[in-house]
Coordinates of C-alpha atoms in Angstrom, one line a residue:
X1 CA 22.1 15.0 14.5
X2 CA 23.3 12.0 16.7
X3 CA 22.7 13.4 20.0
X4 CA 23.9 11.7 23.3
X5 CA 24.2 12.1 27.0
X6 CA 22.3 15.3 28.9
X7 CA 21.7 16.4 25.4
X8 CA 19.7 13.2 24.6
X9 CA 17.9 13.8 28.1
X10 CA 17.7 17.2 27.3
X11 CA 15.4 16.3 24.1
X12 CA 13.8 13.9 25.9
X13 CA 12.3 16.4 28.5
X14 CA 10.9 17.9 26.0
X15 CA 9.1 15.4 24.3
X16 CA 7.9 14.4 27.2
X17 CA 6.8 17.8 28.2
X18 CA 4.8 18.0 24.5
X19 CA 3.4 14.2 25.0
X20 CA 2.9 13.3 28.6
X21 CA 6.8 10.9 30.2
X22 CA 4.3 7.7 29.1
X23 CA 4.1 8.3 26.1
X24 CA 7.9 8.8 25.3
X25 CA 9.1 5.0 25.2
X26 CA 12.6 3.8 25.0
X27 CA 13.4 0.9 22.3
X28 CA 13.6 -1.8 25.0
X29 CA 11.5 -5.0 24.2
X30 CA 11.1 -7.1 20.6
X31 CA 7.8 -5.3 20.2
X32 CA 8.9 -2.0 20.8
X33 CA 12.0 -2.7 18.6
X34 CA 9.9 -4.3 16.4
X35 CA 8.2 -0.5 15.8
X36 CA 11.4 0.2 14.0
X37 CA 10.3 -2.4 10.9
X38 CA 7.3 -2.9 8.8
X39 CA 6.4 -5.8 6.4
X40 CA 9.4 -4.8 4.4
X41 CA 10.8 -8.3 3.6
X42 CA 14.6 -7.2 3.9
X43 CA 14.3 -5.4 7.3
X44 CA 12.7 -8.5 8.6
X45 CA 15.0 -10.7 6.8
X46 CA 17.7 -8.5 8.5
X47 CA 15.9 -8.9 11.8
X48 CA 15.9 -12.4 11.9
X49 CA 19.5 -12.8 10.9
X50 CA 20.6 -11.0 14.0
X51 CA 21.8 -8.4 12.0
X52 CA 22.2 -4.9 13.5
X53 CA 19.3 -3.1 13.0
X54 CA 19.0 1.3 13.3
X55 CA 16.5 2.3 16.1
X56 CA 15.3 5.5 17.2
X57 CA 15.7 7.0 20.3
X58 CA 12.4 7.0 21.3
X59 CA 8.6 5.6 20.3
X60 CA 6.5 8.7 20.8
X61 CA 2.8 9.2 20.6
X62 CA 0.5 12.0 20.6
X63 CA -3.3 11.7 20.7
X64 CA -4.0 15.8 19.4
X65 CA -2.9 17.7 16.5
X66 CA -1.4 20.3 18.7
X67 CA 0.8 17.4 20.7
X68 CA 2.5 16.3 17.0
X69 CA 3.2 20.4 16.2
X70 CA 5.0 20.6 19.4
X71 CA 6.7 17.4 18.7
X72 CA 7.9 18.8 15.2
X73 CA 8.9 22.2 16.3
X74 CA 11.3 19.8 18.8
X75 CA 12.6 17.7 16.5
X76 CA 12.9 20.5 13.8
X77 CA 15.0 22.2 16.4
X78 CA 17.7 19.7 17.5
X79 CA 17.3 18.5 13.4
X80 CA 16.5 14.7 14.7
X81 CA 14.6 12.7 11.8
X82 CA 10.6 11.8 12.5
X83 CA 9.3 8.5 11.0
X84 CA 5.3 8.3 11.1
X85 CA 4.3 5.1 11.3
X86 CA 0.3 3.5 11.6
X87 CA -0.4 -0.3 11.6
X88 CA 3.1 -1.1 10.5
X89 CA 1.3 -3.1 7.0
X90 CA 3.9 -1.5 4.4
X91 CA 5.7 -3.7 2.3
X92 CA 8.4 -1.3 1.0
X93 CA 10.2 0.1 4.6
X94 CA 8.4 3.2 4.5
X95 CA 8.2 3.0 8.5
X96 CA 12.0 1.9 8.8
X97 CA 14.0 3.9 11.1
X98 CA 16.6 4.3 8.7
X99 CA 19.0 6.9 10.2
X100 CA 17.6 6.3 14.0
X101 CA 15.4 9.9 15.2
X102 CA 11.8 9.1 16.8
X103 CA 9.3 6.8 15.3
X104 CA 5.9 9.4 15.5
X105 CA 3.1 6.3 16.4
X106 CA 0.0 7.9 15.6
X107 CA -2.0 5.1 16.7
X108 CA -3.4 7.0 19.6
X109 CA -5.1 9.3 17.6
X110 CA -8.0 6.9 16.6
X111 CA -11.0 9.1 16.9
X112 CA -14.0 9.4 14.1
X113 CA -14.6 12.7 14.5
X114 CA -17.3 13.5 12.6
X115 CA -19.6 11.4 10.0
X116 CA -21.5 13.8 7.7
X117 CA -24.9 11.7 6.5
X118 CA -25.7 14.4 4.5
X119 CA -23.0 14.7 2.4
X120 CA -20.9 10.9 3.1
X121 CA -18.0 12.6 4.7
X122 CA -16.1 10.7 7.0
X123 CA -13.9 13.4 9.5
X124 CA -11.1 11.5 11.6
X125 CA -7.7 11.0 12.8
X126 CA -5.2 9.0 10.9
X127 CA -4.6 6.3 13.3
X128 CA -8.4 4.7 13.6
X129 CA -7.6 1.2 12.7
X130 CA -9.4 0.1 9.0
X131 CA -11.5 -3.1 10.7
X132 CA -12.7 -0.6 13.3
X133 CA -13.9 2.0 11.3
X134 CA -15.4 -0.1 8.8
X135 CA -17.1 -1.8 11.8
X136 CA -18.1 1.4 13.2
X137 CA -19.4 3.1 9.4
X138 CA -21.2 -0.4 9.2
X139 CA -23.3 0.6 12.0
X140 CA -24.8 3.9 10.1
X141 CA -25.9 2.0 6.7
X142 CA -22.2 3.1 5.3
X143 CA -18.5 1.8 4.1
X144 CA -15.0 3.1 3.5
X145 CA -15.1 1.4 -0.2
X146 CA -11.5 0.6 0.3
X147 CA -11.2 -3.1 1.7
X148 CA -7.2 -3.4 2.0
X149 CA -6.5 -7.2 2.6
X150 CA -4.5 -5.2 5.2
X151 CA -7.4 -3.6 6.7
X152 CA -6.9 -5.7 9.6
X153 CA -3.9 -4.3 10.5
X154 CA -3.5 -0.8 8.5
X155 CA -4.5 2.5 9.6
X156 CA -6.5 5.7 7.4
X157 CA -3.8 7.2 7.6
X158 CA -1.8 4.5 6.2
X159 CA -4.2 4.2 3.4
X160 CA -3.2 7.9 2.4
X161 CA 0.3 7.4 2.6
X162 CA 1.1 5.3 0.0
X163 CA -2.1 6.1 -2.3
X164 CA -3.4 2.8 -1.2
X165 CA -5.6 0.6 -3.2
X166 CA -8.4 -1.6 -2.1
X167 CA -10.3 -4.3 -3.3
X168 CA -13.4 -2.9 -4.3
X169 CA -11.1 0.8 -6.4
X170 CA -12.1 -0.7 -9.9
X171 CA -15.6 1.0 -9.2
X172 CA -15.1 3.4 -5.7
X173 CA -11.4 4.4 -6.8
X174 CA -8.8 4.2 -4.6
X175 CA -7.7 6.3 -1.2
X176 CA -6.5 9.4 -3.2
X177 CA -10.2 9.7 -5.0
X178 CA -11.8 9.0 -1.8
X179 CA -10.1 11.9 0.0
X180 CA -11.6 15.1 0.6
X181 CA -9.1 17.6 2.6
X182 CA -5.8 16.9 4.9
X183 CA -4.6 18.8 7.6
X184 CA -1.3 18.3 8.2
X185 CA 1.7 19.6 10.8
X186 CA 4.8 20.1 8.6
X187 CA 8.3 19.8 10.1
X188 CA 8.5 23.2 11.5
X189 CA 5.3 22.3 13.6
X190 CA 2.7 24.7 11.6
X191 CA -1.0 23.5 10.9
X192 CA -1.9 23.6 7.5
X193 CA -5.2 22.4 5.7
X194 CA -5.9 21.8 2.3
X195 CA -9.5 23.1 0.5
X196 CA -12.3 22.0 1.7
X197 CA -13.1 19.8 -1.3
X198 CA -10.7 18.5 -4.1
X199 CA -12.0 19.4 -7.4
X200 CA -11.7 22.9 -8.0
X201 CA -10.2 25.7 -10.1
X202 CA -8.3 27.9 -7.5
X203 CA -4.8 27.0 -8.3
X204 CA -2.7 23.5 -7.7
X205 CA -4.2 20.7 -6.5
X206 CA -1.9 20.7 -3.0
X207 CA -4.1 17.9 -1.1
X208 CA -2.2 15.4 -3.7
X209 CA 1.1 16.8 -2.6
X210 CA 0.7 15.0 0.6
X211 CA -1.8 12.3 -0.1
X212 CA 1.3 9.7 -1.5
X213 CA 3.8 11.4 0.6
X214 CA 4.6 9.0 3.1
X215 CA 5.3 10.9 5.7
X216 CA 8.4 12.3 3.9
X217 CA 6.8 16.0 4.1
X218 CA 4.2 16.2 7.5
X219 CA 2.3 14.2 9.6
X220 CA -1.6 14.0 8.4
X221 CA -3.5 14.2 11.4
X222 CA -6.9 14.8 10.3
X223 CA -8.8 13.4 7.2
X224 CA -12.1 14.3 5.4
X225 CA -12.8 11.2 3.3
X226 CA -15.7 10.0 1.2
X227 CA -17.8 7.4 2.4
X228 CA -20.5 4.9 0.7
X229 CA -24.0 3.6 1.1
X230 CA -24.0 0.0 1.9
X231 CA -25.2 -1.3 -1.0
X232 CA -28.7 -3.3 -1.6
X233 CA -26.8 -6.4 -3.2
X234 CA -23.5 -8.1 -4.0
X235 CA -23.5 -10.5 -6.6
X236 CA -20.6 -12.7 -7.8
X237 CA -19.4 -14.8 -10.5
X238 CA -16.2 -16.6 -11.2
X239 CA -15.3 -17.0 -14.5
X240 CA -12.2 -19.4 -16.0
X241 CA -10.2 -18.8 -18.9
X242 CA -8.3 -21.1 -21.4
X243 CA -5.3 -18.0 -21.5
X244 CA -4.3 -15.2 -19.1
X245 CA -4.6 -12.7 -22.2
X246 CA -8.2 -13.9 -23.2
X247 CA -8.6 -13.0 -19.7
X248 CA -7.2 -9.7 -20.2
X249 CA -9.0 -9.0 -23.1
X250 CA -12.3 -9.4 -21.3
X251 CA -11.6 -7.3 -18.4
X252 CA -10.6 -4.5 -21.1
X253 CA -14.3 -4.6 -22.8
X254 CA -15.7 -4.7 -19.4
X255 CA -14.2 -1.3 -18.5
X256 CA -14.2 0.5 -22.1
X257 CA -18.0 -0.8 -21.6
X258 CA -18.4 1.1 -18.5
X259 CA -19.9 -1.3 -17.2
X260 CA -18.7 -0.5 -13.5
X261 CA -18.3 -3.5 -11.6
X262 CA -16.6 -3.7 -8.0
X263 CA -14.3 -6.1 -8.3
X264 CA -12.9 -7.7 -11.7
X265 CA -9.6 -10.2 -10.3
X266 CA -8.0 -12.1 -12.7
X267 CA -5.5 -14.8 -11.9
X268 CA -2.9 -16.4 -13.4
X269 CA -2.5 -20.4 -13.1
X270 CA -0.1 -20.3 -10.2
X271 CA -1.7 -17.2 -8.7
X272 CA -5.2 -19.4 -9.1
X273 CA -3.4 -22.2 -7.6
X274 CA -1.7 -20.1 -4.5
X275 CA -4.8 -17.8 -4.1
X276 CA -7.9 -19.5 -4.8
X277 CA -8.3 -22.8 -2.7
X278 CA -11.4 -23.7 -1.1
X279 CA -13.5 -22.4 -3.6
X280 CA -14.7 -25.6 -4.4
X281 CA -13.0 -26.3 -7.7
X282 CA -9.8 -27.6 -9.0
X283 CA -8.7 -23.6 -8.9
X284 CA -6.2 -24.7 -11.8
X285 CA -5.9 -22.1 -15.0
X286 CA -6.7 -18.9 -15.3
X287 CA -9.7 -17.5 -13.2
X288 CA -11.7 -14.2 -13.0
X289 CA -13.6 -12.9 -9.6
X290 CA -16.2 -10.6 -9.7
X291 CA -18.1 -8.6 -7.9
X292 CA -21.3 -6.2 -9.3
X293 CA -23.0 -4.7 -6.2
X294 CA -25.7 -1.5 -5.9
X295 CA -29.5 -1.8 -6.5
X296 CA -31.1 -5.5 -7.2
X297 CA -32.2 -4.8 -10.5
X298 CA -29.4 -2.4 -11.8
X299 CA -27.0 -5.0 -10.2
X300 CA -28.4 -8.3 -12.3
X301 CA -28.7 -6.2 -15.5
X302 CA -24.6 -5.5 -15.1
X303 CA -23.6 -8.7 -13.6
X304 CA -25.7 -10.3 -17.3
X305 CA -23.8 -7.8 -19.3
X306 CA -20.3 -8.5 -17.9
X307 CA -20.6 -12.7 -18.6
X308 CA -21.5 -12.0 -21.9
X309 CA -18.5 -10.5 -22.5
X310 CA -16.8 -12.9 -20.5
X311 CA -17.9 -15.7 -22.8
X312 CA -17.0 -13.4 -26.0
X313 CA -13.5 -13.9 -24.8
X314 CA -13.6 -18.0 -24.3
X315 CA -15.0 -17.8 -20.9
X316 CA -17.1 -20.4 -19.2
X317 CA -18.9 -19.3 -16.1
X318 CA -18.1 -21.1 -13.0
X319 CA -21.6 -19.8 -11.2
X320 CA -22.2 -17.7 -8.2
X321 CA -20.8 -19.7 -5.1
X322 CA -17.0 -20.1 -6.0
X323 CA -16.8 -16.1 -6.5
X324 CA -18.8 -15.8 -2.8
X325 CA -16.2 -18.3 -1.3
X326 CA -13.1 -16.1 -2.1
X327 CA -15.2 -12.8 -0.6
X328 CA -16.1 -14.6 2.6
X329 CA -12.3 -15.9 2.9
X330 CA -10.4 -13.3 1.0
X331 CA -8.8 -11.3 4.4
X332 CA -7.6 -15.1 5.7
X333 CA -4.2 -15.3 4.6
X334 CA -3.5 -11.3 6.3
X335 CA -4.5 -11.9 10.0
X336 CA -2.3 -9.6 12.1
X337 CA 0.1 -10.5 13.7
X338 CA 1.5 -10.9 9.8
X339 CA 5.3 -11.6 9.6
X340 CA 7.1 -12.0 6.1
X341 CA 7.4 -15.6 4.9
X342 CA 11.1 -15.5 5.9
X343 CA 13.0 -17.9 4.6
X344 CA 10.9 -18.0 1.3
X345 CA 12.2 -14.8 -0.8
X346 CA 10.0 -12.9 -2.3
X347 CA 8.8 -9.3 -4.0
X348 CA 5.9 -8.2 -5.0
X349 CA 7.0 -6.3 -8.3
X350 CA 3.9 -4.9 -8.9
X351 CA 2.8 -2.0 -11.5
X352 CA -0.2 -0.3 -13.7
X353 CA 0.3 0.7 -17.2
X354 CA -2.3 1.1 -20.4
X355 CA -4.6 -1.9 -22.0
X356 CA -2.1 -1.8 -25.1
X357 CA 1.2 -2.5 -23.2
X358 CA 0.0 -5.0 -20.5
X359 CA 0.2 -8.3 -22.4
X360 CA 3.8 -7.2 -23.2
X361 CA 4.7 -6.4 -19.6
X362 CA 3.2 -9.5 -18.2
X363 CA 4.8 -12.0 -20.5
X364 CA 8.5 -10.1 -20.2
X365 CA 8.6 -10.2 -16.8
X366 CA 7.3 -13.7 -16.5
X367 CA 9.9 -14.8 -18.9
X368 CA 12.9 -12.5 -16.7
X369 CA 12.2 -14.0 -14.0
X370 CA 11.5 -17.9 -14.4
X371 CA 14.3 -17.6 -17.1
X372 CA 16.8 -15.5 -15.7
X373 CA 16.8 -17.1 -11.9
X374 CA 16.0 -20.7 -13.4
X375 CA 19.1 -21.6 -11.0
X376 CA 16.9 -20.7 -8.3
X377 CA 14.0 -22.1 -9.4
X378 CA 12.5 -18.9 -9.3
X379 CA 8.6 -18.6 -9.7
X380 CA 6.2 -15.8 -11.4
X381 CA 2.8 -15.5 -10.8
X382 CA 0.1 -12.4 -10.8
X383 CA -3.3 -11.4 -10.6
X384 CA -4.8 -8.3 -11.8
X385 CA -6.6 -6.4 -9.2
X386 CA -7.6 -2.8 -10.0
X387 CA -8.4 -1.9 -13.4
X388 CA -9.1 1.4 -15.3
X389 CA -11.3 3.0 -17.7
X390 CA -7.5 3.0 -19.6
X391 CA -5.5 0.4 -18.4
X392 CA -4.8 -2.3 -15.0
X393 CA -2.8 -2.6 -12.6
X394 CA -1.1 -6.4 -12.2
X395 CA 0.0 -7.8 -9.0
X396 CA 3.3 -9.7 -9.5
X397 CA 5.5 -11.2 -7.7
X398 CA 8.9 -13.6 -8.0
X399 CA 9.4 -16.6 -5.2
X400 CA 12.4 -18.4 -4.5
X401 CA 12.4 -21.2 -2.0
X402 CA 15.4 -22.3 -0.9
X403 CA 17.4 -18.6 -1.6
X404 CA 21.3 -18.2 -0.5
X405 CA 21.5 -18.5 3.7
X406 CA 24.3 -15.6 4.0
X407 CA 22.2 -12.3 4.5
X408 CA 24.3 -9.6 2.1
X409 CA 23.8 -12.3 -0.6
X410 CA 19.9 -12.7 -0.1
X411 CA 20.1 -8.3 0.1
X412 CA 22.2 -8.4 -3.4
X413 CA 19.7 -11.1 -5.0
X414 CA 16.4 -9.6 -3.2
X415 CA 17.5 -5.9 -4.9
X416 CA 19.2 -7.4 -8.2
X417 CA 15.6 -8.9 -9.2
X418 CA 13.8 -6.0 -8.1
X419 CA 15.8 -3.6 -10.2
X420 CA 15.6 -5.7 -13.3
X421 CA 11.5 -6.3 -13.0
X422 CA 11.2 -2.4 -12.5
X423 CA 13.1 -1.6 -15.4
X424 CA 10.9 -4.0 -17.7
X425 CA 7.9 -2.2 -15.9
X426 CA 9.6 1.5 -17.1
X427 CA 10.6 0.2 -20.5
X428 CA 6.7 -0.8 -20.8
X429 CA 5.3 2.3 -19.8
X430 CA 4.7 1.1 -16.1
X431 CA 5.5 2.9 -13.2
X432 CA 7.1 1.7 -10.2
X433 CA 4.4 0.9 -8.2
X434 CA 0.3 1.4 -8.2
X435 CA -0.4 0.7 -4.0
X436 CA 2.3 -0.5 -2.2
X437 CA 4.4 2.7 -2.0
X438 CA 7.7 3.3 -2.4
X439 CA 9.6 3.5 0.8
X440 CA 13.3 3.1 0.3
X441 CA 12.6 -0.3 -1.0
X442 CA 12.4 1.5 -4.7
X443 CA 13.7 5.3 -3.3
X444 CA 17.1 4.9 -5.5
X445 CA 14.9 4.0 -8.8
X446 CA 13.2 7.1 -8.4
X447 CA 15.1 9.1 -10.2
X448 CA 14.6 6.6 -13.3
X449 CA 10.7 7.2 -13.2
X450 CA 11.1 10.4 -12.9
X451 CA 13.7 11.6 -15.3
X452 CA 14.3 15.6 -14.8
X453 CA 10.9 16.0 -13.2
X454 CA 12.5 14.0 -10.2
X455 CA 14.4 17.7 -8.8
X456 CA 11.3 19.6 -9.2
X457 CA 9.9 17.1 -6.6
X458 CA 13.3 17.1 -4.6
X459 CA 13.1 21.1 -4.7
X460 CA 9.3 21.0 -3.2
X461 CA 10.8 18.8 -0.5
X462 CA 13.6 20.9 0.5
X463 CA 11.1 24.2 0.3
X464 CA 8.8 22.0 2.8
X465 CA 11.3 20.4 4.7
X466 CA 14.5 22.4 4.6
X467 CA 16.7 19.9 7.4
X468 CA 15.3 17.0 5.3
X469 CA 14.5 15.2 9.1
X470 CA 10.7 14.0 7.5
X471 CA 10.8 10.2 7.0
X472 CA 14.3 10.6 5.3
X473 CA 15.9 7.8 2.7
X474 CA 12.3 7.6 1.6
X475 CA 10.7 8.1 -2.0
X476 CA 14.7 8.8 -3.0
X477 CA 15.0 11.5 -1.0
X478 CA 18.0 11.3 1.5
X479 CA 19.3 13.1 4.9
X480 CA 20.9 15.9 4.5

């Protein structure tokens, strides 16, 4: 609904009676307009080409779960779309204000609530900041095992939205096994909770309904999460590689060993050459970091295990202090305030799939890309990050540096690469994307992953959110 005049005031008023008049902001300043983008590289991109950009009426933000029910009920009401947004770290536009409404900024509700020792359950608001509550955990013996690069920047909630990953999930798992329970306020401004704990056998699982969401079906406003001990040691290695696949290969035993470690990153030669300076070597080839932490002994015993296999595959180890370099430095290049590397074009096209298709995916989309856009002098490079008793996940991505300077040409070459590396990831038994989300950066491929099963989750959304004004023209679903 595109409301205007005492009609707009009118809906004002009421937000401001639900929030408190300063916390109802108009879109006035570049930082406030700023709210209306994330890290998406098009909307920035857009942004900087002084290209009209959709804003919302208002910024508003509540501190209490019983301010964003009112706010719902209000917008639900004069059927003006909500986009929740945290730190503002998403890659894919998930916090774009696409068809104007009010950004929700849940930043305000930043409060641990409740840290069970006892059992390692964290209980707190979605908008604590990830450097703050590790900071704060830190202080009690414990960690949130999840170590975004963005943690910086991103918010718990945040982490939840897009089923985040972070760099320590090959052994903790990422957010969506860390979670507990949500409670969130859907668009008609009830309170809901899911059960207390996630494993169970009393019907669907409904917390994974939401956890993944992003923000297209409520606002989470309270999350029970798993926490860790602080572990006795950490112990690295970096290992190099005369092939990416030998490299491959070795991760795969690692994981079919069970061998658990934290961190298993495996670089290609340009991602070893972009991502692994300062660490004392050449950082040409291909290059594995890892990471075994947990008790001394236990920890050596893995760390022993894991280089043997290592050298089974060709590998020669590199010793202890190049691995400890990239931990201490590995946050550098994501210091808030982050901007896209505007001009430079680039996506990262990243995907999981199974140990038997993932040399085939990697070498396809290498060869689309430095093949395909060899006018462009396009580049490929990846890393693979977060791996699986069954498969990995690899972090891709295409650069161009000097792309085309009119901004619906950039769009139309940005989207036309995209589209073509996703559809190798789907013809390879990949999916769209393992921790980035899916925003309306990859909403209209959607339907491709999904095939049928795509209206059952359309149906669940129109069931939930019958005006469609939750986050709409994300995760495919439009604004109806």
């Amino acid at each position: 609904m595109n409301l205007k005049g005492y009609a707009l005031e009118m809906f004002r008023s009421e937000l401001e009676d639900a929030v408190g008049t300063e916390n109802v902001l108009d879109i006035v300043t570049d930082a406030e307009k700023d709210l209306a983008i994330d890290q998406y590289w098009l909307t920035y991109m857009w942004k900087q080409k002084d290209e009209e950009l959709p804003m919302p009426y208002f910024i508003v933000r509540p501190a209490e779960t019983e301010e964003v029910s009112k706010v719902m009920r209000i917008c639900n009401t004069y059927k003006v779309p909500v986009v929740p947004r945290g730190g503002g770290s998403g890659t894919q536009g998930g916090a774009a204000t696409m068809y104007g409404g009010i950004l929700l900024d849940v930043t305000r509700m930043d409060k641990i609530i409740d840290i069970d020792e006892t059992s390692l359950v964290l209980t707190a608001q979605p908008g604590i900041n990830g450097r703050v509550l590790e900071n704060k955990l830190n202080k009690h013996g414990l960690m949130l095992a999840h170590y975004p690069s963005s943690v910086d920047m991103a918010t718990l909630g945040g982490y939840l939205a897009a089923r985040g990953s972070g760099v320590m999930s090959t052994k903790y798992g990422k957010a969506e096994d860390m979670v507990l329970s949500v409670e969130v306020v859907l668009p008609n401004g009830k309170v809901v909770e899911t059960l207390p704990v996630p494993n169970h056998a009393s019907g669907p699982g409904l917390l994974q309904l939401f956890v993944g969401s992003e923000g297209t079906l409520g606002i989470i406003t309270k999350i029970r999460i798993r926490v860790d001990p602080l572990p006795e040691t950490r112990l690295f290695r970096m290992i190099k590689f005369n092939d990416i696949h030998d490299g491959i290969e070795a991760g795969r035993e690692i994981m079919l060993s069970r061998l658990n470690p934290a961190v298993i990153r495996l670089y290609d030669p340009g991602s070893s050459k972009k991502s692994l300076k300062g660490t004392g070597l050449d950082a040409e080839g291909v290059n594995m970091v890892l990471m075994v932490d947990g008790f001394a002994d236990m920890a050596a015993l893995q760390m022993k295990k894991v280089i043997e296999i290592c050298q089974e595959n060709g590998g020669t180890d590199l010793g202890e202090e190049p691995g400890l370099y990239w931990w201490n430095t590995r946050y550098d290049f994501y210091r808030p305030p982050l901007q896209p590397s505007y001009p430079l074009l680039y996506g990262t096209v990243e995907t999981i799939t199974t140990y038997d298709k993932i040399h085939k995916l990697y070498d396809e989309k290498k060869q689309l890309v430095e093949e395909k856009y060899k006018e462009w002098d396009a580049e490929y490079m990846a890393h693979f990050s977060h791996w699986y008793p069954w498969g990995t996940m690899i972090y891709d991505r295409f650069y161009i540096a000097n792309p085309p300077k009119d901004p619906k040409e950039l769009f139309r070459l940005h989207n036309q690469i995209w589209a073509e590396c996703s559809r190798v990831n789907l013809e390879n038994g990949a999916l769209l994307n393992e921790h980035h989300g899916i925003g309306f950066k990859l909403g209209w491929l959607m339907p491709e992953l999904y095939g049928d099963m795509f209206d059952v989750l359309l149906d669940i959304k129109k069931v939930i959110d019958p005006k469609g004004i939750m986050n709409p023209g994300k995760l495919g679903f439009g604004y109806w």
